[in-house]
Short mmCIF file of N, CA and C in Angstrom, two decimals:
data_model
loop_
_atom_site.label_atom_id
_atom_site.label_comp_id
_atom_site.label_asym_id
_atom_site.label_seq_id
_atom_site.Cartn_x
_atom_site.Cartn_y
_atom_site.Cartn_z
N UNK A 1 121.12 74.52 95.86
CA UNK A 1 121.77 73.30 96.24
C UNK A 1 123.25 73.57 96.50
N UNK A 2 123.75 73.06 97.56
CA UNK A 2 125.14 73.31 97.92
C UNK A 2 126.08 72.51 97.02
N UNK A 3 127.17 73.14 96.68
CA UNK A 3 128.16 72.47 95.84
C UNK A 3 129.03 71.55 96.68
N UNK A 4 129.42 70.45 96.08
CA UNK A 4 130.32 69.54 96.78
C UNK A 4 131.75 69.98 96.55
N UNK A 5 132.52 69.86 97.55
CA UNK A 5 133.94 70.15 97.42
C UNK A 5 134.65 68.90 96.96
N UNK A 6 135.84 69.08 96.49
CA UNK A 6 136.64 67.94 96.03
C UNK A 6 136.95 66.98 97.15
N UNK A 7 137.80 66.05 96.87
CA UNK A 7 138.18 65.06 97.86
C UNK A 7 138.94 65.68 99.04
N UNK A 8 139.56 66.80 98.77
CA UNK A 8 140.32 67.46 99.84
C UNK A 8 139.35 68.07 100.85
N UNK A 9 139.59 67.78 102.08
CA UNK A 9 138.77 68.35 103.13
C UNK A 9 139.53 69.54 103.73
N UNK A 10 138.81 70.59 103.97
CA UNK A 10 139.44 71.79 104.53
C UNK A 10 139.69 71.55 106.01
N UNK A 11 140.93 71.73 106.40
CA UNK A 11 141.29 71.56 107.81
C UNK A 11 141.44 72.95 108.41
N UNK A 12 140.68 73.18 109.44
CA UNK A 12 140.77 74.46 110.15
C UNK A 12 141.57 74.24 111.42
N UNK A 13 142.36 75.22 111.72
CA UNK A 13 143.14 75.13 112.95
C UNK A 13 143.18 76.50 113.58
N UNK A 14 143.46 76.49 114.84
CA UNK A 14 143.55 77.75 115.57
C UNK A 14 144.74 78.55 115.06
N UNK A 15 144.58 79.86 114.93
CA UNK A 15 145.73 80.65 114.52
C UNK A 15 146.78 80.69 115.63
N UNK A 16 148.01 80.60 115.23
CA UNK A 16 149.10 80.64 116.18
C UNK A 16 149.70 82.04 116.11
N UNK A 17 149.65 82.76 117.21
CA UNK A 17 150.10 84.14 117.21
C UNK A 17 151.57 84.25 116.82
N UNK A 18 152.35 83.25 117.16
CA UNK A 18 153.78 83.31 116.84
C UNK A 18 154.05 83.17 115.35
N UNK A 19 153.14 82.54 114.60
CA UNK A 19 153.31 82.43 113.16
C UNK A 19 153.06 83.76 112.46
N UNK A 20 152.16 84.54 113.01
CA UNK A 20 151.77 85.79 112.37
C UNK A 20 152.73 86.94 112.64
N UNK A 21 153.50 86.82 113.64
CA UNK A 21 154.35 87.95 114.02
C UNK A 21 155.79 87.50 114.21
N UNK A 22 156.31 86.86 113.21
CA UNK A 22 157.70 86.41 113.29
C UNK A 22 158.60 87.60 113.50
N UNK A 23 159.54 87.45 114.36
CA UNK A 23 160.47 88.53 114.64
C UNK A 23 160.08 89.35 115.85
N UNK A 24 158.82 89.31 116.26
CA UNK A 24 158.38 90.04 117.44
C UNK A 24 158.23 89.04 118.57
N UNK A 25 159.00 89.22 119.61
CA UNK A 25 159.02 88.25 120.70
C UNK A 25 158.35 88.82 121.94
N UNK A 26 157.96 87.92 122.82
CA UNK A 26 157.45 88.35 124.11
C UNK A 26 158.61 88.97 124.88
N UNK A 27 158.35 90.11 125.49
CA UNK A 27 159.38 90.82 126.23
C UNK A 27 159.17 90.55 127.72
N UNK A 28 160.20 90.06 128.36
CA UNK A 28 160.10 89.75 129.79
C UNK A 28 160.41 91.02 130.58
N UNK A 29 159.42 91.50 131.33
CA UNK A 29 159.58 92.72 132.11
C UNK A 29 160.17 92.46 133.48
N UNK A 30 159.73 91.39 134.08
CA UNK A 30 160.20 91.00 135.41
C UNK A 30 159.96 89.51 135.55
N UNK A 31 160.31 88.96 136.69
CA UNK A 31 160.10 87.53 136.90
C UNK A 31 158.61 87.21 136.79
N UNK A 32 158.25 86.40 135.77
CA UNK A 32 156.87 85.97 135.59
C UNK A 32 155.96 86.98 134.91
N UNK A 33 156.49 88.12 134.47
CA UNK A 33 155.67 89.16 133.84
C UNK A 33 156.22 89.44 132.45
N UNK A 34 155.34 89.33 131.44
CA UNK A 34 155.75 89.57 130.05
C UNK A 34 154.81 90.57 129.39
N UNK A 35 155.24 91.04 128.23
CA UNK A 35 154.40 91.92 127.42
C UNK A 35 154.63 91.59 125.95
N UNK A 36 153.62 91.85 125.15
CA UNK A 36 153.69 91.63 123.72
C UNK A 36 152.71 92.60 123.07
N UNK A 37 153.08 93.22 121.95
CA UNK A 37 152.20 94.23 121.36
C UNK A 37 150.83 93.69 120.93
N UNK A 38 150.71 92.41 120.65
CA UNK A 38 149.43 91.86 120.20
C UNK A 38 148.65 91.12 121.29
N UNK A 39 149.17 91.13 122.49
CA UNK A 39 148.48 90.50 123.62
C UNK A 39 148.10 91.59 124.60
N UNK A 40 146.80 91.78 124.77
CA UNK A 40 146.26 92.81 125.69
C UNK A 40 146.85 94.19 125.41
N UNK A 41 147.03 94.51 124.15
CA UNK A 41 147.54 95.82 123.71
C UNK A 41 148.89 96.17 124.32
N UNK A 42 149.68 95.16 124.61
CA UNK A 42 151.03 95.40 125.13
C UNK A 42 151.09 95.66 126.61
N UNK A 43 150.00 95.47 127.31
CA UNK A 43 150.01 95.70 128.75
C UNK A 43 150.69 94.52 129.45
N UNK A 44 151.31 94.75 130.61
CA UNK A 44 152.00 93.67 131.33
C UNK A 44 151.02 92.58 131.77
N UNK A 45 151.39 91.33 131.46
CA UNK A 45 150.55 90.17 131.80
C UNK A 45 151.38 89.13 132.54
N UNK A 46 150.68 88.26 133.23
CA UNK A 46 151.34 87.13 133.86
C UNK A 46 151.79 86.19 132.75
N UNK A 47 153.02 85.74 132.83
CA UNK A 47 153.61 84.90 131.79
C UNK A 47 152.78 83.64 131.55
N UNK A 48 152.48 83.39 130.28
CA UNK A 48 151.73 82.20 129.90
C UNK A 48 150.22 82.35 130.02
N UNK A 49 149.75 83.51 130.44
CA UNK A 49 148.31 83.75 130.54
C UNK A 49 148.01 85.10 129.90
N UNK A 50 146.76 85.41 129.80
CA UNK A 50 146.37 86.74 129.31
C UNK A 50 145.90 87.62 130.44
N UNK A 51 146.20 87.22 131.67
CA UNK A 51 145.74 87.98 132.83
C UNK A 51 146.69 89.14 133.08
N UNK A 52 146.13 90.34 133.05
CA UNK A 52 146.95 91.54 133.20
C UNK A 52 147.28 91.80 134.67
N UNK A 53 148.42 92.41 134.88
CA UNK A 53 148.84 92.81 136.22
C UNK A 53 147.82 93.78 136.80
N UNK A 54 147.24 94.63 135.95
CA UNK A 54 146.24 95.59 136.40
C UNK A 54 145.02 94.88 136.99
N UNK A 55 144.65 93.74 136.44
CA UNK A 55 143.51 92.99 136.97
C UNK A 55 143.82 92.45 138.37
N UNK A 56 145.04 91.97 138.54
CA UNK A 56 145.46 91.47 139.86
C UNK A 56 145.44 92.62 140.87
N UNK A 57 145.97 93.77 140.46
CA UNK A 57 146.00 94.93 141.34
C UNK A 57 144.59 95.39 141.69
N UNK A 58 143.69 95.32 140.72
CA UNK A 58 142.31 95.71 140.96
C UNK A 58 141.64 94.79 141.98
N UNK A 59 141.89 93.50 141.87
CA UNK A 59 141.33 92.57 142.85
C UNK A 59 141.87 92.84 144.25
N UNK A 60 143.12 93.21 144.32
CA UNK A 60 143.71 93.49 145.63
C UNK A 60 143.18 94.82 146.19
N UNK A 61 143.15 95.86 145.35
CA UNK A 61 142.78 97.19 145.84
C UNK A 61 141.28 97.37 146.06
N UNK A 62 140.48 96.92 145.11
CA UNK A 62 139.05 97.22 145.16
C UNK A 62 138.21 96.12 145.81
N UNK A 63 138.72 94.90 145.82
CA UNK A 63 137.96 93.80 146.39
C UNK A 63 138.60 93.24 147.66
N UNK A 64 139.67 93.90 148.09
CA UNK A 64 140.36 93.54 149.34
C UNK A 64 140.71 92.05 149.43
N UNK A 65 141.22 91.51 148.33
CA UNK A 65 141.63 90.10 148.31
C UNK A 65 143.13 90.02 148.54
N UNK A 66 143.56 89.01 149.27
CA UNK A 66 144.99 88.79 149.43
C UNK A 66 145.47 87.88 148.30
N UNK A 67 146.77 87.62 148.26
CA UNK A 67 147.38 86.88 147.16
C UNK A 67 146.79 85.47 147.03
N UNK A 68 146.57 84.81 148.15
CA UNK A 68 146.02 83.45 148.10
C UNK A 68 144.59 83.44 147.57
N UNK A 69 143.79 84.41 147.98
CA UNK A 69 142.41 84.49 147.48
C UNK A 69 142.38 84.77 145.98
N UNK A 70 143.27 85.65 145.51
CA UNK A 70 143.35 85.95 144.09
C UNK A 70 143.75 84.70 143.31
N UNK A 71 144.74 83.98 143.81
CA UNK A 71 145.21 82.76 143.16
C UNK A 71 144.08 81.73 143.06
N UNK A 72 143.32 81.58 144.13
CA UNK A 72 142.21 80.65 144.11
C UNK A 72 141.11 81.10 143.16
N UNK A 73 140.83 82.40 143.17
CA UNK A 73 139.77 82.95 142.33
C UNK A 73 140.08 82.81 140.84
N UNK A 74 141.33 83.04 140.46
CA UNK A 74 141.72 83.02 139.04
C UNK A 74 142.38 81.70 138.62
N UNK A 75 142.44 80.74 139.49
CA UNK A 75 143.05 79.44 139.21
C UNK A 75 144.51 79.60 138.78
N UNK A 76 145.25 80.34 139.56
CA UNK A 76 146.67 80.58 139.30
C UNK A 76 147.49 80.01 140.44
N UNK A 77 148.77 79.88 140.18
CA UNK A 77 149.70 79.51 141.25
C UNK A 77 149.95 80.74 142.11
N UNK A 78 150.22 80.52 143.37
CA UNK A 78 150.44 81.62 144.29
C UNK A 78 151.65 82.47 143.88
N UNK A 79 152.73 81.84 143.41
CA UNK A 79 153.91 82.61 143.02
C UNK A 79 153.64 83.49 141.80
N UNK A 80 152.73 83.08 140.93
CA UNK A 80 152.37 83.92 139.77
C UNK A 80 151.71 85.22 140.25
N UNK A 81 150.81 85.08 141.20
CA UNK A 81 150.12 86.25 141.75
C UNK A 81 151.10 87.14 142.51
N UNK A 82 151.99 86.52 143.27
CA UNK A 82 152.97 87.31 144.01
C UNK A 82 153.91 88.07 143.07
N UNK A 83 154.30 87.45 141.95
CA UNK A 83 155.12 88.15 140.95
C UNK A 83 154.37 89.35 140.39
N UNK A 84 153.08 89.18 140.11
CA UNK A 84 152.27 90.28 139.59
C UNK A 84 152.15 91.40 140.62
N UNK A 85 151.95 91.04 141.88
CA UNK A 85 151.84 92.07 142.92
C UNK A 85 153.17 92.78 143.16
N UNK A 86 154.28 92.05 143.03
CA UNK A 86 155.60 92.69 143.15
C UNK A 86 155.82 93.67 142.00
N UNK A 87 155.44 93.27 140.79
CA UNK A 87 155.58 94.17 139.64
C UNK A 87 154.70 95.39 139.83
N UNK A 88 153.48 95.18 140.33
CA UNK A 88 152.58 96.30 140.58
C UNK A 88 153.16 97.25 141.61
N UNK A 89 153.76 96.72 142.66
CA UNK A 89 154.35 97.57 143.70
C UNK A 89 155.48 98.43 143.13
N UNK A 90 156.25 97.86 142.20
CA UNK A 90 157.36 98.61 141.59
C UNK A 90 156.89 99.63 140.55
N UNK A 91 155.73 99.39 139.92
CA UNK A 91 155.24 100.24 138.83
C UNK A 91 153.82 100.72 139.11
N UNK A 92 153.55 101.03 140.36
CA UNK A 92 152.20 101.38 140.81
C UNK A 92 151.61 102.57 140.07
N UNK A 93 152.37 103.63 139.91
CA UNK A 93 151.84 104.84 139.28
C UNK A 93 151.45 104.57 137.82
N UNK A 94 152.30 103.87 137.08
CA UNK A 94 152.02 103.57 135.68
C UNK A 94 150.76 102.72 135.52
N UNK A 95 150.64 101.69 136.33
CA UNK A 95 149.49 100.78 136.21
C UNK A 95 148.21 101.47 136.66
N UNK A 96 148.28 102.30 137.70
CA UNK A 96 147.09 103.02 138.14
C UNK A 96 146.61 104.00 137.08
N UNK A 97 147.53 104.68 136.42
CA UNK A 97 147.14 105.59 135.34
C UNK A 97 146.51 104.82 134.19
N UNK A 98 147.08 103.68 133.83
CA UNK A 98 146.51 102.84 132.76
C UNK A 98 145.10 102.39 133.13
N UNK A 99 144.88 102.04 134.39
CA UNK A 99 143.55 101.62 134.84
C UNK A 99 142.55 102.76 134.72
N UNK A 100 142.97 103.96 135.12
CA UNK A 100 142.06 105.10 135.03
C UNK A 100 141.73 105.42 133.59
N UNK A 101 142.73 105.36 132.71
CA UNK A 101 142.48 105.65 131.31
C UNK A 101 141.57 104.62 130.67
N UNK A 102 141.72 103.36 131.03
CA UNK A 102 140.89 102.33 130.42
C UNK A 102 139.47 102.35 130.96
N UNK A 103 139.26 102.98 132.12
CA UNK A 103 137.91 103.03 132.68
C UNK A 103 137.08 104.17 132.10
N UNK A 104 137.72 105.03 131.34
CA UNK A 104 136.97 106.12 130.72
C UNK A 104 136.09 105.54 129.63
N UNK A 105 134.82 105.79 129.68
CA UNK A 105 133.96 105.23 128.64
C UNK A 105 133.89 106.19 127.44
N UNK A 106 133.22 105.77 126.40
CA UNK A 106 133.19 106.52 125.14
C UNK A 106 132.61 107.91 125.29
N UNK A 107 131.57 108.05 126.10
CA UNK A 107 130.94 109.36 126.26
C UNK A 107 131.91 110.35 126.91
N UNK A 108 132.60 109.91 127.92
CA UNK A 108 133.57 110.77 128.58
C UNK A 108 134.70 111.14 127.62
N UNK A 109 135.08 110.20 126.77
CA UNK A 109 136.15 110.45 125.82
C UNK A 109 135.76 111.54 124.83
N UNK A 110 134.51 111.49 124.37
CA UNK A 110 134.04 112.50 123.42
C UNK A 110 133.95 113.87 124.09
N UNK A 111 133.53 113.90 125.34
CA UNK A 111 133.36 115.17 126.04
C UNK A 111 134.68 115.77 126.50
N UNK A 112 135.71 114.98 126.62
CA UNK A 112 136.98 115.50 127.10
C UNK A 112 137.63 116.37 126.03
N UNK A 113 138.25 117.47 126.42
CA UNK A 113 138.81 118.39 125.44
C UNK A 113 140.05 117.83 124.74
N UNK A 114 140.76 116.91 125.36
CA UNK A 114 142.00 116.40 124.77
C UNK A 114 141.83 115.01 124.17
N UNK A 115 140.73 114.34 124.43
CA UNK A 115 140.59 112.96 124.00
C UNK A 115 139.89 112.77 122.67
N UNK A 116 139.19 113.80 122.16
CA UNK A 116 138.43 113.59 120.95
C UNK A 116 139.07 114.33 119.78
N UNK A 117 139.73 113.60 118.93
CA UNK A 117 140.34 114.19 117.74
C UNK A 117 139.36 114.18 116.56
N UNK A 118 138.31 113.35 116.65
CA UNK A 118 137.39 113.24 115.53
C UNK A 118 136.65 114.55 115.29
N UNK A 119 136.29 115.26 116.36
CA UNK A 119 135.60 116.54 116.19
C UNK A 119 136.48 117.53 115.45
N UNK A 120 137.76 117.56 115.82
CA UNK A 120 138.71 118.46 115.16
C UNK A 120 138.89 118.08 113.69
N UNK A 121 139.00 116.79 113.41
CA UNK A 121 139.17 116.34 112.03
C UNK A 121 137.95 116.65 111.18
N UNK A 122 136.75 116.48 111.77
CA UNK A 122 135.54 116.79 111.03
C UNK A 122 135.43 118.26 110.71
N UNK A 123 135.83 119.12 111.64
CA UNK A 123 135.77 120.56 111.37
C UNK A 123 136.75 120.95 110.28
N UNK A 124 137.92 120.31 110.25
CA UNK A 124 138.88 120.57 109.17
C UNK A 124 138.32 120.13 107.83
N UNK A 125 137.68 118.97 107.82
CA UNK A 125 137.13 118.43 106.58
C UNK A 125 136.04 119.34 106.04
N UNK A 126 135.18 119.87 106.93
CA UNK A 126 134.11 120.77 106.50
C UNK A 126 134.67 122.07 105.95
N UNK A 127 135.82 122.51 106.45
CA UNK A 127 136.41 123.76 105.95
C UNK A 127 136.93 123.61 104.53
N UNK A 128 137.28 122.38 104.14
CA UNK A 128 137.77 122.17 102.78
C UNK A 128 136.63 122.10 101.76
N UNK A 129 135.46 121.71 102.20
CA UNK A 129 134.33 121.55 101.26
C UNK A 129 133.53 122.79 101.09
#
């Protein structure tokens, strides 16, 4: 039988990211582009959303969408998309490398000679026992 709680009712609320990380602020990289260590792992995002600049670039490069089509597809304002594309144009090499690294799946990571530290750590651990 379930126990009854007191007269106090538990109020649940959404966690506010700003309460948990006092002192750490959103960093403005360019007009309309921000970053924060706890939002999308610190990758550049459109301000006020969680949409990464890399996603906008991917839609433009791989799906041949123009800025207006991207804005319509993601329900964004056109100037937000244009800010993201301008940031991408200025930091193309960095964002492309981040995209390639994030597309590596777990199997490739284990097979890569520089990406798997767990194999090295396990061999060290076995040498001690």
